[in-house]
Coordinates of C-alpha atoms in Angstrom, one line a residue:
Chain A
M166 CA -175.4 79.3 88.1
K167 CA -174.1 81.6 90.9
L168 CA -175.3 85.1 90.8
P169 CA -172.4 87.6 90.8
D170 CA -172.2 89.2 94.3
A171 CA -173.7 92.6 94.6
S172 CA -170.6 94.5 95.3
A173 CA -168.6 93.1 92.3
S174 CA -171.5 94.0 90.0
T175 CA -171.7 97.5 91.5
D176 CA -167.9 97.9 90.9
A177 CA -168.3 96.7 87.3
S178 CA -171.1 99.1 86.6
R179 CA -169.2 101.9 88.3
A180 CA -166.2 101.2 86.0
T181 CA -168.5 101.1 83.0
A182 CA -170.0 104.5 84.0
R183 CA -166.5 105.9 84.5
R184 CA -165.3 104.7 81.1
Q185 CA -168.4 106.3 79.5
Q186 CA -167.7 109.5 81.3
I187 CA -164.2 109.6 79.9
L188 CA -165.2 108.7 76.4
H189 CA -167.9 111.5 76.5
A190 CA -165.3 114.0 77.7
A191 CA -162.7 112.9 75.2
A192 CA -165.2 113.1 72.4
Q193 CA -166.0 116.7 73.3
C194 CA -162.2 117.6 73.5
F195 CA -161.4 115.9 70.2
R196 CA -164.2 117.7 68.5
E197 CA -163.3 121.1 70.0
H198 CA -159.5 121.0 69.8
G199 CA -158.7 118.1 67.4
F200 CA -156.9 114.9 68.4
H201 CA -153.6 116.6 68.8
G202 CA -154.9 119.7 70.5
A203 CA -156.8 117.6 73.1
S204 CA -154.5 116.6 76.0
I205 CA -155.1 114.0 78.7
A206 CA -155.0 116.9 81.2
Q207 CA -157.8 118.6 79.3
I208 CA -159.8 115.4 79.0
S209 CA -159.5 114.8 82.7
K210 CA -160.6 118.3 83.5
T211 CA -163.6 118.0 81.2
A212 CA -164.5 114.6 82.7
G213 CA -164.0 115.9 86.3
M214 CA -161.4 113.2 87.1
S215 CA -157.7 113.1 87.8
P216 CA -155.4 112.2 84.9
G217 CA -154.4 109.2 87.0
H218 CA -158.0 108.0 86.8
I219 CA -158.0 108.4 83.0
Y220 CA -154.8 106.4 82.7
H221 CA -156.3 103.7 84.9
Y222 CA -158.8 103.1 82.1
F223 CA -156.9 104.1 79.0
D224 CA -153.2 103.9 78.2
N225 CA -153.3 106.9 75.8
K226 CA -155.4 108.9 73.4
E227 CA -155.3 106.2 70.8
A228 CA -156.9 103.7 73.2
I229 CA -159.7 106.2 73.7
I230 CA -160.2 106.5 70.0
A231 CA -160.2 102.7 69.8
A232 CA -163.0 102.6 72.4
I233 CA -165.0 105.3 70.5
V234 CA -164.6 103.4 67.2
A235 CA -165.6 100.1 68.9
Q236 CA -168.8 101.6 70.2
D237 CA -169.7 102.8 66.7
L238 CA -168.9 99.4 65.3
E239 CA -171.1 97.8 68.0
S240 CA -174.1 99.9 66.8
L241 CA -173.5 98.9 63.2
L242 CA -173.3 95.2 64.1
T243 CA -176.5 95.5 66.2
L244 CA -178.2 97.2 63.2
T245 CA -177.1 94.6 60.6
A246 CA -178.2 91.8 63.0
E247 CA -181.6 93.4 63.3
L248 CA -181.9 93.9 59.5
R249 CA -181.1 90.3 58.8
A250 CA -183.7 89.1 61.4
A251 CA -186.4 91.1 59.5
C252 CA -188.9 89.3 57.3
N253 CA -188.1 91.6 54.4
V254 CA -184.4 92.5 54.8
R255 CA -184.5 94.9 51.8
A256 CA -187.5 96.8 53.1
A257 CA -185.9 96.9 56.6
L258 CA -182.6 98.2 55.2
I259 CA -184.3 101.0 53.3
E260 CA -186.6 101.9 56.3
R261 CA -183.8 102.0 58.8
A262 CA -181.6 104.0 56.4
A263 CA -183.6 107.1 57.5
E264 CA -182.3 106.7 61.0
G265 CA -178.8 106.2 59.7
V266 CA -179.0 109.4 57.7
A267 CA -180.2 111.3 60.7
D268 CA -177.4 109.9 62.7
Q269 CA -174.7 110.8 60.2
L270 CA -176.1 114.3 59.9
D271 CA -175.8 115.1 63.6
P272 CA -173.1 117.8 63.5
A273 CA -171.4 116.9 66.8
G274 CA -171.1 113.2 65.9
A275 CA -170.0 114.1 62.3
A276 CA -167.2 116.4 63.7
L277 CA -165.9 113.6 65.9
K278 CA -166.0 111.0 63.1
L279 CA -164.3 113.4 60.7
E280 CA -161.6 114.2 63.2
I281 CA -160.9 110.5 63.7
V282 CA -160.6 109.8 60.0
A283 CA -158.4 112.9 59.4
E284 CA -156.2 111.7 62.2
A285 CA -156.2 108.2 60.7
A286 CA -154.8 109.7 57.5
R287 CA -151.6 110.7 59.4
N288 CA -151.4 108.4 62.4
P289 CA -150.7 104.7 61.6
R290 CA -152.0 103.5 65.0
V291 CA -155.3 105.3 64.5
A292 CA -155.4 104.1 60.9
Q293 CA -155.1 100.5 62.1
I294 CA -158.0 101.0 64.5
V295 CA -160.2 102.6 61.9
R296 CA -159.3 100.1 59.1
E297 CA -159.9 97.0 61.3
A298 CA -163.4 98.3 62.3
D299 CA -164.1 99.2 58.7
A300 CA -163.3 95.7 57.5
T301 CA -165.7 94.3 60.0
C302 CA -168.4 96.8 58.9
R303 CA -167.9 95.9 55.3
R304 CA -168.1 92.2 56.0
E305 CA -171.4 92.6 57.8
L306 CA -172.8 94.9 55.1
A307 CA -171.7 92.4 52.4
I308 CA -173.6 89.6 54.1
T309 CA -176.7 91.8 54.4
I310 CA -176.6 93.0 50.8
G311 CA -175.7 89.5 49.6
E312 CA -178.8 88.2 51.2
I313 CA -181.0 90.9 49.6
R314 CA -179.4 90.3 46.1
R315 CA -179.7 86.5 46.2
A316 CA -183.4 86.8 47.3
A317 CA -183.9 88.9 44.2
G318 CA -182.3 86.3 42.0
H319 CA -179.0 88.1 41.4
Q320 CA -175.8 86.0 41.1
D321 CA -173.1 88.4 42.1
T322 CA -169.5 87.7 42.6
P323 CA -168.2 88.5 46.1
A324 CA -166.2 91.3 44.6
A325 CA -169.4 92.9 43.0
I326 CA -171.0 92.9 46.4
E327 CA -168.0 94.5 47.9
H328 CA -168.2 97.3 45.3
M329 CA -171.9 97.9 46.1
V330 CA -170.9 98.0 49.8
E331 CA -168.4 100.8 49.0
V332 CA -171.1 102.8 47.2
L333 CA -173.5 102.4 50.1
A334 CA -170.7 103.4 52.6
S335 CA -169.7 106.4 50.5
L336 CA -173.3 107.6 50.4
F337 CA -173.6 107.5 54.2
E338 CA -170.1 108.7 55.0
G339 CA -170.4 111.6 52.6
L340 CA -173.2 112.9 54.9
L341 CA -170.6 113.6 57.6
V342 CA -169.0 116.1 55.2
R343 CA -172.4 117.4 53.9
T344 CA -173.6 118.4 57.4
I345 CA -170.5 120.5 58.0
R346 CA -170.4 122.0 54.5
N347 CA -174.1 122.6 54.3
P348 CA -175.6 122.6 57.8
G349 CA -178.9 124.0 56.4
L350 CA -179.7 121.0 54.2
D351 CA -183.2 119.5 54.5
R352 CA -182.6 116.4 56.5
A353 CA -185.9 114.7 55.9
R354 CA -186.0 115.3 52.2
V355 CA -182.4 114.3 51.7
A356 CA -183.1 111.1 53.7
Q357 CA -185.9 110.2 51.3
R358 CA -183.7 110.7 48.2
I359 CA -181.0 108.6 49.8
Q360 CA -183.6 105.9 50.5
I361 CA -184.5 105.9 46.7
A362 CA -180.8 105.8 45.8
I363 CA -180.3 102.7 48.1
D364 CA -183.3 101.1 46.5
D365 CA -181.7 101.7 43.1
L366 CA -178.3 100.5 44.3
L367 CA -179.8 97.2 45.3
D368 CA -181.1 96.8 41.8
Q369 CA -177.8 97.4 40.0
P370 CA -176.8 94.8 37.4
D371 CA -174.8 91.8 38.6
Chain B
M116 CA -154.6 147.1 23.3
K117 CA -151.3 147.6 24.9
L118 CA -149.3 144.6 25.8
P119 CA -148.3 144.4 29.4
D120 CA -144.6 145.2 29.7
A121 CA -142.4 142.2 30.1
S122 CA -141.0 142.9 33.6
A123 CA -144.5 143.4 35.1
S124 CA -145.6 140.1 33.6
T125 CA -142.5 138.3 34.9
D126 CA -143.2 139.7 38.4
A127 CA -146.8 138.5 38.3
S128 CA -145.8 135.0 37.2
R129 CA -143.1 134.9 39.8
A130 CA -145.7 135.9 42.5
T131 CA -148.1 133.2 41.2
A132 CA -145.3 130.6 41.4
R133 CA -144.5 131.7 44.9
R134 CA -148.1 131.5 46.0
Q135 CA -148.4 128.0 44.6
Q136 CA -145.2 127.0 46.3
I137 CA -146.6 128.2 49.6
L138 CA -149.9 126.4 49.0
H139 CA -148.1 123.2 48.2
A140 CA -146.0 123.4 51.3
A141 CA -149.0 124.3 53.5
A142 CA -151.1 121.4 52.1
Q143 CA -148.3 119.0 53.0
C144 CA -148.0 120.5 56.6
F145 CA -151.8 120.4 57.1
R146 CA -152.0 116.8 56.0
E147 CA -149.1 115.7 58.1
H148 CA -149.6 117.7 61.3
G149 CA -153.2 118.9 61.1
F150 CA -154.3 122.5 60.8
H151 CA -153.4 123.3 64.4
G152 CA -150.1 121.3 64.4
A153 CA -148.9 123.1 61.3
S154 CA -147.2 126.4 62.1
I155 CA -146.3 129.2 59.7
A156 CA -142.6 128.5 60.7
Q157 CA -143.1 124.9 59.6
I158 CA -144.8 125.9 56.4
S159 CA -142.0 128.4 55.6
K160 CA -139.4 125.7 56.2
T161 CA -141.2 123.3 53.9
A162 CA -141.6 125.9 51.3
G163 CA -138.0 127.0 51.6
M164 CA -138.9 130.6 52.2
S165 CA -138.8 133.0 55.2
P166 CA -141.9 133.4 57.4
G167 CA -141.9 137.1 56.2
H168 CA -142.3 135.9 52.6
I169 CA -145.3 133.7 53.6
Y170 CA -146.9 136.7 55.4
H171 CA -146.3 138.8 52.3
Y172 CA -148.8 136.5 50.5
F173 CA -151.1 135.3 53.2
D174 CA -152.2 137.0 56.4
N175 CA -152.6 133.7 58.4
K176 CA -153.4 130.0 58.0
E177 CA -157.0 130.7 57.4
A178 CA -156.1 132.7 54.3
I179 CA -154.0 129.8 53.1
I180 CA -157.1 127.5 53.6
A181 CA -159.2 130.0 51.7
A182 CA -156.8 129.8 48.7
I183 CA -156.8 126.0 48.7
V184 CA -160.6 125.9 48.9
A185 CA -160.8 128.5 46.1
Q186 CA -158.6 126.4 43.8
D187 CA -160.8 123.3 44.4
L188 CA -163.9 125.5 43.7
E189 CA -162.3 126.7 40.5
S190 CA -161.8 123.1 39.2
L191 CA -165.4 122.3 40.0
L192 CA -166.6 125.4 38.1
T193 CA -164.4 124.5 35.1
L194 CA -165.9 121.0 35.2
T195 CA -169.5 122.1 35.3
A196 CA -168.9 124.7 32.5
E197 CA -167.4 121.9 30.4
L198 CA -170.3 119.6 31.2
R199 CA -172.9 122.1 30.2
A200 CA -171.1 122.8 26.9
A201 CA -171.3 119.1 26.0
C202 CA -173.9 118.0 23.4
N203 CA -175.2 115.4 25.9
V204 CA -174.9 116.9 29.4
R205 CA -176.1 113.7 31.1
A206 CA -173.6 111.4 29.2
A207 CA -170.8 113.9 29.9
L208 CA -171.6 114.1 33.6
I209 CA -171.6 110.3 33.9
E210 CA -168.4 109.9 31.8
R211 CA -166.5 112.6 33.7
A212 CA -167.7 111.2 37.1
A213 CA -164.9 108.5 36.7
E214 CA -162.3 111.3 36.9
G215 CA -164.1 112.8 39.9
V216 CA -164.0 109.5 41.7
A217 CA -160.3 109.0 41.0
D218 CA -159.7 112.5 42.2
Q219 CA -161.6 112.0 45.5
L220 CA -159.9 108.6 46.1
D221 CA -156.4 110.2 46.0
P222 CA -155.3 109.6 49.6
A223 CA -153.2 112.8 49.9
G224 CA -155.9 115.0 48.5
A225 CA -158.5 113.3 50.6
A226 CA -156.4 113.7 53.8
L227 CA -156.2 117.5 53.1
K228 CA -159.9 117.9 52.4
L229 CA -160.9 116.0 55.5
E230 CA -158.5 118.0 57.6
I231 CA -160.1 121.2 56.3
V232 CA -163.7 120.0 56.9
A233 CA -162.7 118.7 60.4
E234 CA -161.3 122.2 61.1
A235 CA -164.4 123.8 59.7
A236 CA -166.4 121.9 62.3
R237 CA -164.7 123.8 65.1
N238 CA -163.3 127.0 63.5
P239 CA -166.0 129.6 62.5
R240 CA -163.6 131.3 60.1
V241 CA -162.8 128.1 58.2
A242 CA -166.5 127.1 58.4
Q243 CA -167.4 130.3 56.6
I244 CA -164.8 129.8 53.8
V245 CA -165.9 126.2 53.3
R246 CA -169.6 127.0 53.4
E247 CA -169.4 129.8 50.9
A248 CA -167.5 127.7 48.5
D249 CA -170.0 124.8 49.0
A250 CA -173.0 127.1 48.2
T251 CA -171.4 128.1 44.9
C252 CA -170.7 124.4 44.1
R253 CA -174.3 123.5 44.9
R254 CA -175.6 126.3 42.7
E255 CA -173.6 125.2 39.7
L256 CA -174.5 121.5 40.2
A257 CA -178.1 122.4 40.6
I258 CA -178.0 124.3 37.2
T259 CA -176.3 121.2 35.6
I260 CA -178.7 118.6 37.1
G261 CA -181.7 120.9 36.4
E262 CA -180.7 121.0 32.7
I263 CA -180.4 117.2 32.5
R264 CA -183.7 116.7 34.3
R265 CA -185.6 119.2 32.1
A266 CA -184.2 117.6 29.0
A267 CA -185.7 114.3 30.2
G268 CA -189.1 115.9 30.8
H269 CA -189.0 116.1 34.6
Q270 CA -190.7 119.0 36.2
D271 CA -188.8 119.3 39.5
T272 CA -189.2 122.0 42.1
P273 CA -185.9 123.9 42.8
A274 CA -185.9 122.2 46.3
A275 CA -186.1 118.7 44.7
I276 CA -183.0 119.5 42.6
E277 CA -181.2 120.7 45.7
H278 CA -181.9 117.4 47.4
M279 CA -180.6 115.5 44.4
V280 CA -177.4 117.7 44.5
E281 CA -177.0 116.7 48.2
V282 CA -177.1 113.0 47.3
L283 CA -174.6 113.5 44.5
A284 CA -172.3 115.5 46.7
S285 CA -172.6 112.9 49.5
L286 CA -171.7 110.1 47.1
F287 CA -168.5 111.9 46.0
E288 CA -167.5 113.3 49.4
G289 CA -168.0 109.9 51.1
L290 CA -165.1 108.7 48.9
L291 CA -162.8 111.0 50.9
V292 CA -163.6 108.9 53.9
R293 CA -163.6 105.6 52.0
T294 CA -160.1 106.0 50.7
I295 CA -158.8 106.4 54.3
R296 CA -160.9 103.7 55.9
N297 CA -160.4 101.2 53.0
P298 CA -157.3 102.1 51.0
G299 CA -157.4 98.7 49.2
L300 CA -160.8 99.4 47.5
D301 CA -161.0 98.6 43.8
R302 CA -161.0 102.1 42.4
A303 CA -162.0 101.3 38.8
R304 CA -164.9 99.0 39.8
V305 CA -166.2 101.3 42.5
A306 CA -166.1 104.1 39.9
Q307 CA -168.3 102.0 37.6
R308 CA -170.8 101.4 40.4
I309 CA -170.9 105.1 41.2
Q310 CA -171.5 105.9 37.6
I311 CA -174.5 103.6 37.6
A312 CA -175.7 105.2 40.9
I313 CA -175.5 108.6 39.3
D314 CA -177.4 107.4 36.3
D315 CA -180.1 106.1 38.6
L316 CA -180.1 109.3 40.6
L317 CA -180.8 111.4 37.5
D318 CA -183.9 109.2 37.0
Q319 CA -185.4 109.7 40.5
P320 CA -189.0 110.7 40.6
D321 CA -189.8 114.4 40.5

């Protein structure tokens, strides 16, 4: 194997850093002004780059949304892979749920995710991005929950697993709304109650 | 008691109808263009009224949001009053949850609620409206869940009830996100699984 030459690797890592810088600036603009209110001019100003630079990396705002959604999906895929590698998948899922709750309750992250889903409700291109990522999420969660259920002797139909995945997703995604509507909620205690709810969900009848 | 005279009552009902007409048009504009994208000019065109007419009823877009949020709150207060009047409050809550799920999964309603909460994340005036309504919701749900738990012999602290209310709220509010991210979900089956999850939630340890 030939090692990549040093300058090419520096170029690649510089490009990655630039992309991240744009995504970070765009996230801030979408949160503060909404998807429509945030212009490429504003994003470029926030990122400290020229608009031409932004367009070098992203064709339009939808492409930026696609990259943000892809990063969230990547985290979920890493998490489900880690869960399935655990000795006790069920215990791992419940334990790691506490992190998931904390993550969903972060107000800045929640504001951005809610803005993207609100935009998906009226913008078919954003809807497609969000729905494709969600389908992948659901598939991975179905595999994970399916393993847990089979290990406990359940004989679920694939549809039954899908419905349990929806309840699990709703429980987590509702936290995005909760942290905006009730910013004073007790994060640690709510996380514990959600862990109990997930434990119960995994024991629902076939 | 003197009956209100007929013309005053006609005026009042005409005013109510006009307000409803504006709220309906505004809801459509907020859903389609977002809170910022929707102008009073657009709302007045959709409602088939002059902008002056709109301003006669509402000072600004925030006042329209306040009226929409107040209507949703009113429905929740009616529901909790009906639940507490039932012979078996627990059974009534679980039964009526199916309607609540169907309501949350309505894509047009979900799009509007998500737009309002996304706006609340960046607009302090909208945040205040949303948070005050949420505090009232939580208080009513805490009374309802508290009754159910006491009837079953639980001795919860008020804080424990609040955390259960958060889980219940998250479960329902997550459906707003689910119906946008996965419009093909099986509404009836997911509702059944949510009913089981609520039943389990009501049995969580003190």
